[in-house]
Amino acid sequence: MNYGRHGVREIQRSLNSRTNKLWKSLLLTLLRGGVVAGVGVGVCAVALGLGLFRGILEDTPRVRLGDIIASGQATIVYDAEGNEIDSYVSMNSNRIQVTWDQIPKHLGEAFVAIEDERFYDNNGIDFKAIVRSGYQYAISGFRRTQGGSTITQQLLKNTVFTTWTDEGHNMVKKIKRKIQEQYLALEVTKSFPKDEILLRYMNAINLGQNTLGVESASLRYFGKSCINLTISECAVIAVITQNPSGYNPISHPDANARRRQNCLDKMKELGFITEDEYNEAIADTNAVYERIGLFDTSYRVSSSSTGSYFSDAVYDQVRKDLINDAGYSAAMAETLLTSGGLRIESTLDPTIQAICNQEAANPANFPPNSDWYLDYALTVFTDAGNKNFSKENMMTWYKSHVGKNFNLIFHSQDEALEAKDEYRRAMLEDLGIEDSAENYKETYNMTPQPQIAFVVSDPATGYVVAIVGGRGAKTARRTLNRATSATRSPGSTFKVLASFAPAIDCAGMTLATVYNDAPFSYNDGTAVKNWYGNDAAKYRGINSIRDAIRESLNIIAVKNLTVITPQLGFDYLTNFGFSTLESGDYYNGAWLTDINQSLALGGMTNGVTPYELNAAYAAIENGGTYVVPKLYSRVTDSDGNVILDNTIPKERQVLKETTAYLLTSAMQDVISKGTAMMCRLNGMHAAGKTGTTTDTHDVWFAGFTPYYCCTVWTGYDNNIAMTTKGQNAQGDISKAIWKAVMSRIHEELPDEDFRMPDGIVRCKICSKSGLLPREGLCDDCVIYELFAKGTEPKDYCTVHYEGEVCAYDGLIASDECPFKVHGVVTLPLIEDASLTKGSTMIVKGADGSQTLVTPATSSYCQHNALFFLKPDAYSLIEQQRMEMQLRAMQAQQ
């Protein structure tokens, strides 16, 4: 460098240069501006960050302790003894809330050990865990994350931030949610006890296999309540929550076992378990996984996938009552039932239901060979789209190609499979498509036939204690329940309910009232058929109402309903609780009504269900008091608040007590010496009524004891006639099942007679007239009968007659009769005028009594003197015959 004089001057000149000074000033200004700008930007950035952070916090949900609870709980159904028998679960609702006294201490400790070891020390956020998680994320190349959330944060994620799974790869949303989650974790920890946070966490978390919460998981994996879990089992469940799929002990037992080992190690390290407890749990490593899924489920009446017929019926009844009685909308009722955590106390008796299930599956109650009903659907994949074929299409094709009697009923399952394969090949061939599995999809199901359904109830309370809705495998929930949903013709069971009950109750009839079992037609001219044959020789003549109940006489039941009017029978059936009756309506241009004479034999538009028919017969056993049948007693929410109270019976008097007892007495004869003698119970009083429809499409038996009422139905699902003869006769299935079920139900119960109410009297009558017997005339026909006091007969027999009779035809002689002699005759029965034609008249007997006779019944002779004097009126042979008969009559005198 030049430090000479000349150099120094140059330096001074440069330093004093205006240009240099300007550049320096400019640079200094720019530097100062940059610093100010930088500070400003920093301040703005900080302000913006603070603003964003404040905005995120302001957007954070405001929660109370009551809000930090998992939404969606399974509804649990219990039997009458408090056992869990089923649950109704929608997606993300298979949860059962439990309290601390229902959770073992080591289960909570296992979760703390594996998920948040500093849970009781941190303030809701674990900074060490966050740093560790960030470090692991960084060294993995920002690809793998490691959990840093505390139990408090996980609880919030499962209860408040439930949409976190929708974030995907959106980092902004994740950061926002994480900030809010940590903020709330701090707030929650300040406000709520740690144990309460841990309890709610264990009730909320996903533990695989569609189980939410520790109780559901414990029941699913180990078949027991979580309070009974061992330390080894606690560890198995606790390690699942980090990855419910990857650590599922059923599908990934090895992965679960490795993490379980870590859990047990940490529990010992933290002092939660002793060395001995640790060693015991380690020794259980192999056995614990062998126990999973092999627990006993015999206490349940249904499987999780198909339910039971009883629980299906409970679901429908509770849903209906939530809408009609509690005021919920249909949508709200469904939500409550599937995710509202309801607790339903059902009326199911587990012992009786087990008996019913066993007898429904018992081959001894059925003929040797069952038929099979095929339900089939086929979808064929074509270039133009899918082509669908139903079982109805299959039936149409078979009727046109094979035989018109084809009805989807097969004698074996192999035969059914061959038929559906033949139909599939034909459809594929018609479409020009190869018969290869990738070209079609088919579904089919086969149910054994004939089918059955039955209901058992307690008449006094209306509690339904058991239901069987069909036999064979139940394939899904809320499928056809033949006990509660399928309506079938009630047949002769309606003789009691529609005809004889109202007649005795309010129409002046008694069990002794008699009718003539003889040819009779409905008002439209159609003959009433008898189940025992329609030949003239098979008609049974004069029979009482008691006889008609015992022998199930069709003509007498129809005659009786004709007399009391079908409207009265219809009104009584309505009061008996039948909801399927038609009072009258147009359908396809035709007037349909159940108010007709055939109602006496079960002739109705829609039929009835076993459920409602059983309730009607239970009313007879219950002294004429109808109790609305019920499937549950109470419904509460998960906190124990009562939503539906069904404990008080809904009842009404449908019959007088005396009427109910008289009907019961007659139906005891049905079992002791009538159409249902095979239903006799050893050491137990029983009464009942058979029911068979035309061509044996439906067969019933409804009967009761002083304890229970049971109604059984048998028939084909497609309503074809059953076989009544030969080795495979199916007509007695209902009676066989009733006998088997009721015999077992009553094995340990003491025999009791049906209670006789006040107002029942016993009276001597003539069985041919139902009236007081005439001494010396009715001696061979005298019996004793029961009556409601005040209805016993006051008049004497009108069938057995002593006085002037016609020697020619043996009838009461007219005043002009030329063959008049004194004699004793048995007259034709005089029935109600609505059943006969012509007028009536009174004739006097030898004892001065008056007898009502109807000329149309030929009880009064048609001969007179003028008619006799006409020689062309009779042939010589006819006159000789009359004279011989007259001499014979006189000789008897």
PDB file of C-alpha atoms in Angstrom, residues 125 258 322 346 354 370 396 405 445 554 592 625 658 723 758 817 878:
ATOM      1  CA  ILE A 125     -49.625 -33.811  27.086  1.00  0.00           C
ATOM      2  CA  ARG A 258     -44.983 -59.563  20.982  1.00  0.00           C
ATOM      3  CA  LEU A 322     -91.044 -46.226  21.251  1.00  0.00           C
ATOM      4  CA  SER A 346     -87.364 -59.242  28.122  1.00  0.00           C
ATOM      5  CA  ALA A 354     -84.339 -74.012  25.648  1.00  0.00           C
ATOM      6  CA  SER A 370     -88.955 -84.030   5.627  1.00  0.00           C
ATOM      7  CA  THR A 396     -93.031 -70.756 -14.201  1.00  0.00           C
ATOM      8  CA  ASN A 405     -97.694 -79.378 -10.347  1.00  0.00           C
ATOM      9  CA  ASN A 445     -81.637 -71.517   0.689  1.00  0.00           C
ATOM     10  CA  ASN A 554    -118.338 -78.081  11.677  1.00  0.00           C
ATOM     11  CA  LEU A 592    -114.228 -58.515   1.218  1.00  0.00           C
ATOM     12  CA  THR A 625    -109.524 -61.485  31.130  1.00  0.00           C
ATOM     13  CA  THR A 658    -118.362 -68.329  34.214  1.00  0.00           C
ATOM     14  CA  THR A 723    -100.131 -85.532   4.083  1.00  0.00           C
ATOM     15  CA  ASP A 758    -118.683 -68.451  41.843  1.00  0.00           C
ATOM     16  CA  CYS A 817    -155.322 -87.813  11.604  1.00  0.00           C
ATOM     17  CA  GLU A 878    -150.024 -98.793   0.764  1.00  0.00           C
TER      18      GLU A 878
END
